[in-house]
XYZ file of C-alpha atoms in Angstrom:
327
model
C -14.138 77.416 20.829
C -14.182 73.793 19.266
C -17.011 71.104 19.528
C -16.546 67.346 18.740
C -18.855 66.209 15.870
C -20.407 63.271 16.906
C -21.026 61.978 13.021
C -17.589 61.111 13.689
C -16.244 57.799 15.077
C -13.365 57.541 16.025
C -11.729 53.919 16.417
C -10.891 52.111 19.042
C -8.803 53.397 21.860
C -5.185 51.531 21.958
C -3.232 52.486 24.874
C 0.285 53.561 23.801
C 2.559 50.642 25.502
C 0.125 47.827 23.768
C 0.480 50.044 20.389
C 4.008 50.048 20.578
C 4.483 46.271 21.152
C 2.212 45.414 18.169
C 4.113 47.628 16.202
C 7.290 45.429 16.400
C 4.794 42.682 14.475
C 2.987 44.536 11.740
C 0.879 42.651 9.745
C 2.162 42.233 6.302
C 0.868 40.623 2.806
C 2.746 38.418 -0.016
C 1.751 38.366 -3.654
C 0.260 35.320 -4.270
C 2.522 32.195 -5.313
C 2.175 31.054 -8.754
C 2.468 26.829 -9.966
C 5.415 25.648 -11.657
C 4.967 25.058 -15.093
C 5.696 21.461 -14.184
C 3.296 21.332 -11.001
C 0.817 19.554 -12.904
C 1.909 16.279 -15.568
C -0.858 14.632 -17.029
C -0.705 10.569 -17.012
C 1.277 9.015 -19.380
C 2.494 6.104 -18.573
C 0.844 3.445 -16.178
C 1.661 4.389 -12.416
C 1.425 2.261 -9.154
C 1.047 3.476 -5.912
C 2.395 2.012 -3.842
C 3.531 2.137 -0.214
C 7.603 3.224 -0.256
C 10.094 0.913 0.380
C 12.806 1.096 2.872
C 14.870 4.266 3.303
C 12.782 6.038 1.282
C 13.204 9.765 1.981
C 10.192 11.602 0.361
C 11.111 15.563 -1.111
C 10.919 18.445 1.397
C 9.092 20.892 -1.171
C 5.202 19.007 -1.383
C 4.068 18.066 -4.566
C 7.601 17.305 -6.077
C 9.479 14.493 -6.488
C 12.577 13.152 -4.672
C 15.994 14.732 -5.949
C 16.998 10.889 -5.582
C 16.055 7.999 -7.601
C 15.380 5.658 -5.824
C 17.525 2.337 -6.306
C 14.444 -0.258 -4.487
C 11.365 -0.145 -6.914
C 9.604 -2.650 -4.469
C 7.072 -2.217 -1.518
C 8.321 -2.768 1.959
C 3.991 -3.096 3.114
C 3.169 -6.883 1.537
C -0.668 -5.973 0.218
C 1.434 -3.442 -1.874
C 3.917 -6.247 -3.406
C 1.935 -8.780 -3.733
C 0.755 -6.847 -6.522
C 4.014 -5.400 -7.508
C 4.551 -8.969 -7.930
C 1.285 -10.147 -9.791
C 1.741 -7.159 -12.580
C 5.315 -8.636 -13.362
C 5.134 -12.295 -12.986
C 2.115 -11.662 -15.581
C 4.623 -10.549 -17.951
C 4.139 -6.461 -17.734
C 7.241 -4.162 -18.151
C 7.818 -0.349 -18.300
C 5.240 0.375 -15.288
C 6.170 3.700 -13.030
C 6.133 3.582 -9.202
C 5.054 6.231 -6.976
C 5.850 5.981 -3.111
C 4.491 9.990 -2.011
C 1.223 9.343 -1.744
C -0.704 8.502 1.469
C -3.085 6.041 2.296
C -5.502 8.553 3.000
C -5.641 9.770 -0.708
C -6.178 6.365 -2.596
C -8.761 5.163 -3.165
C -10.864 2.790 -0.251
C -7.852 4.620 2.027
C -5.755 1.353 0.687
C -2.740 1.467 -1.190
C -2.150 0.496 -3.959
C -4.061 2.053 -6.365
C -3.742 2.617 -10.449
C -3.409 5.433 -12.383
C -3.392 4.559 -16.032
C -4.159 6.941 -19.063
C -7.614 7.287 -20.212
C -7.032 5.074 -23.132
C -6.301 2.121 -20.593
C -8.837 2.773 -18.176
C -11.080 -0.002 -17.210
C -13.950 1.501 -15.460
C -17.622 1.445 -17.224
C -18.384 4.514 -19.185
C -20.993 7.138 -17.664
C -23.473 8.580 -20.428
C -23.376 12.576 -20.484
C -24.255 14.935 -22.089
C -22.390 16.430 -25.598
C -21.979 19.602 -24.373
C -20.209 18.560 -20.725
C -18.387 15.502 -22.645
C -16.981 18.667 -24.901
C -15.900 20.747 -21.657
C -14.411 17.926 -19.549
C -12.721 15.747 -23.026
C -9.361 17.012 -22.752
C -9.336 17.042 -18.460
C -10.115 13.789 -18.322
C -7.760 12.836 -20.982
C -5.256 14.727 -18.532
C -6.676 13.035 -15.372
C -6.433 9.602 -16.827
C -8.578 6.537 -14.349
C -7.634 5.696 -11.280
C -8.193 2.150 -10.250
C -8.709 0.134 -6.854
C -6.610 -3.712 -6.719
C -8.967 -5.248 -7.108
C -9.193 -3.748 -10.743
C -5.873 -4.626 -11.592
C -6.231 -8.418 -12.827
C -8.777 -6.399 -15.069
C -6.573 -3.702 -16.358
C -3.639 -6.208 -17.269
C -5.704 -8.983 -19.062
C -6.926 -5.780 -21.385
C -3.630 -4.814 -21.153
C -2.127 -8.289 -22.568
C -5.848 -8.677 -24.659
C -6.613 -12.226 -22.824
C -9.587 -13.580 -20.363
C -8.413 -14.890 -17.542
C -11.566 -15.952 -16.209
C -12.045 -17.924 -19.105
C -9.326 -20.396 -17.536
C -11.551 -22.815 -15.566
C -8.206 -23.903 -13.790
C -6.780 -20.325 -13.065
C -3.290 -20.904 -14.613
C -2.122 -24.525 -12.851
C -1.964 -27.315 -14.278
C -5.518 -29.001 -13.156
C -8.399 -28.937 -11.321
C -6.795 -30.344 -8.104
C -3.751 -27.959 -8.047
C -6.149 -24.917 -8.057
C -8.229 -26.139 -5.070
C -4.282 -26.550 -3.072
C -3.883 -23.409 -3.863
C -6.467 -22.059 -1.669
C -5.690 -23.585 1.463
C -1.913 -22.357 0.460
C -3.333 -18.735 0.007
C -5.034 -19.282 3.417
C -2.093 -20.391 5.137
C 0.165 -17.246 4.225
C -2.705 -14.459 4.751
C -3.485 -16.050 8.067
C -0.549 -18.053 9.822
C 2.104 -15.568 7.958
C 0.745 -13.011 8.244
C 0.020 -12.688 11.647
C 4.149 -13.678 12.557
C 5.023 -10.806 10.156
C 2.864 -8.820 11.954
C 4.111 -9.805 15.314
C 7.784 -9.186 14.017
C 6.987 -5.464 13.273
C 8.419 -3.042 15.963
C 5.403 -1.866 17.399
C 5.275 2.673 17.709
C 5.174 3.853 21.451
C 1.962 5.081 23.194
C 3.180 8.616 22.712
C 3.525 7.531 18.842
C 0.274 6.035 18.276
C -2.113 9.303 20.143
C -0.252 11.880 17.568
C -0.411 10.293 14.690
C -3.014 7.594 14.807
C -2.984 4.527 12.049
C -4.763 4.947 9.085
C -7.855 2.571 8.508
C -6.200 0.947 5.743
C -2.967 0.092 8.420
C -5.985 -2.045 10.117
C -6.903 -3.959 7.096
C -5.314 -7.278 9.064
C -5.883 -7.061 12.470
C -3.445 -9.257 14.071
C -7.067 -11.191 16.466
C -8.769 -11.911 13.104
C -5.856 -13.611 12.137
C -5.512 -16.274 14.552
C -7.488 -19.435 14.927
C -9.347 -20.285 17.658
C -10.164 -16.370 18.031
C -8.284 -15.086 20.927
C -9.614 -14.632 24.665
C -10.060 -10.940 25.894
C -7.590 -9.432 28.105
C -9.554 -9.335 31.186
C -10.998 -12.551 31.127
C -14.960 -13.796 31.696
C -15.216 -13.199 35.141
C -13.432 -9.995 35.894
C -15.880 -7.292 37.015
C -14.826 -5.246 34.165
C -16.005 -5.537 30.563
C -14.412 -7.342 27.884
C -11.795 -5.755 26.491
C -8.742 -5.764 24.490
C -7.357 -9.795 23.250
C -5.225 -11.957 24.533
C -2.352 -13.035 21.629
C -0.641 -16.169 21.927
C 2.995 -15.614 20.519
C 4.283 -18.768 20.947
C 1.388 -20.472 19.468
C 1.523 -17.959 16.191
C 5.461 -18.764 16.094
C 5.066 -22.612 16.527
C 2.648 -22.354 13.263
C 4.388 -19.746 11.234
C 7.224 -22.063 11.082
C 5.403 -25.035 10.512
C 3.796 -23.474 7.652
C 7.474 -22.090 6.323
C 8.432 -25.751 6.993
C 5.320 -27.313 4.241
C 6.273 -24.134 2.009
C 9.646 -25.308 1.584
C 8.758 -28.944 0.958
C 5.926 -28.726 -1.197
C 8.247 -25.580 -3.601
C 10.775 -28.435 -3.580
C 13.379 -27.658 -6.627
C 10.464 -26.577 -8.413
C 10.307 -23.084 -10.891
C 6.972 -22.638 -9.954
C 4.681 -23.585 -6.876
C 2.144 -26.553 -7.524
C 4.581 -27.193 -10.504
C 2.793 -25.017 -12.824
C 4.357 -24.092 -15.996
C 3.882 -20.853 -15.592
C 3.857 -18.369 -13.129
C 0.224 -18.219 -10.963
C -1.252 -15.726 -8.306
C -0.274 -17.745 -5.667
C 3.418 -17.175 -6.478
C 3.270 -13.489 -6.457
C 1.495 -13.852 -3.198
C 4.277 -16.090 -1.985
C 7.389 -13.920 -3.230
C 5.508 -10.843 -1.718
C 5.681 -12.497 1.759
C 8.800 -14.254 1.331
C 10.848 -11.002 0.680
C 8.753 -8.972 3.284
C 9.764 -12.077 5.861
C 13.493 -11.746 5.141
C 13.497 -8.289 4.957
C 12.061 -8.313 8.843
C 13.289 -8.690 12.231
C 15.349 -12.235 12.984
C 12.771 -13.395 15.021
C 10.979 -14.356 11.764
C 13.583 -14.010 8.962
C 16.443 -16.869 10.068
C 13.307 -18.977 9.688
C 13.255 -18.612 6.093
C 16.893 -18.437 6.062
C 17.266 -22.344 6.738
C 15.751 -23.005 3.390
C 17.716 -22.957 0.839
C 15.286 -23.161 -1.718
C 12.886 -20.523 -0.598
C 15.711 -18.078 -0.482
C 17.083 -19.011 -4.108
C 13.229 -18.675 -5.277
C 12.577 -15.448 -3.644
C 16.406 -13.914 -5.334
C 15.590 -15.125 -8.666
C 11.286 -13.454 -8.574
C 12.853 -10.710 -7.275
C 14.836 -9.942 -10.028
C 12.079 -10.089 -12.724
C 9.733 -8.317 -10.417
C 11.836 -5.662 -9.837
C 12.253 -5.433 -13.846
C 9.220 -4.879 -14.394
C 8.648 -0.943 -12.859
C 10.181 2.139 -13.481
C 10.771 5.508 -11.515
């Protein structure tokens, strides 16, 4: 006679058909995958993180560089390209570019960022204990320093050993040209930028739901670039609350054509805008917009191609900017 031992607990009962079914999907464990020796590469050369150029194909393996080199180091994003042009026109060369960083991984969720060795850092150093400093010294030297876009002029000045803030005219021929440059910057970043946004291909509604835009993509919303501000879509006397904006495409394109004509007339046959002897921040900004317009849709590209001096000027400056960057 046998009796069951109450102290011995059996596992949960699994019906035989279900047990035979789940036996076909056994739980397997795999050993830990160690990182390759070159997975972490300390920064040795100043590297600019920008949005990729047209036709860029990222590596299929995350964290590794693409197998094919990119012949065009110029970003397709006008915000990144203007900083590339600024660095190149200030006379720096040998700056690396990196295209595989998402804006979500950048400072303030916006590209570009500049990754520099610690020896080229410009951020103020924090006071730390001696012991903590010794433990983290090697790691800091490897990681370097990451700078947001607004710190790039400070870094360029440090590399060149100059202080551009001491020049009251900011590199322009006189005070009048400096004040005029403000108007051209406003024209480019408002009217021309609005036309550039209209010319971009809009993703489908399903794509925007599945892949929402990053915060950096809303840096220049179209409604903030139009003057006067656009009216809402629903109207002031609608039963629905005010929603959306009513953008007048013909009005924006008319102002864009006038802006390009004025830009061409102001450049004339000069080497740099506003008659400057050396390139200025306005030249970097103008190149970024002209380059993006020439690689955009026909609705905005044709207006630039009609001005021979703008096309020739963009082609000449493009060679200078491309020569300053390596991959």
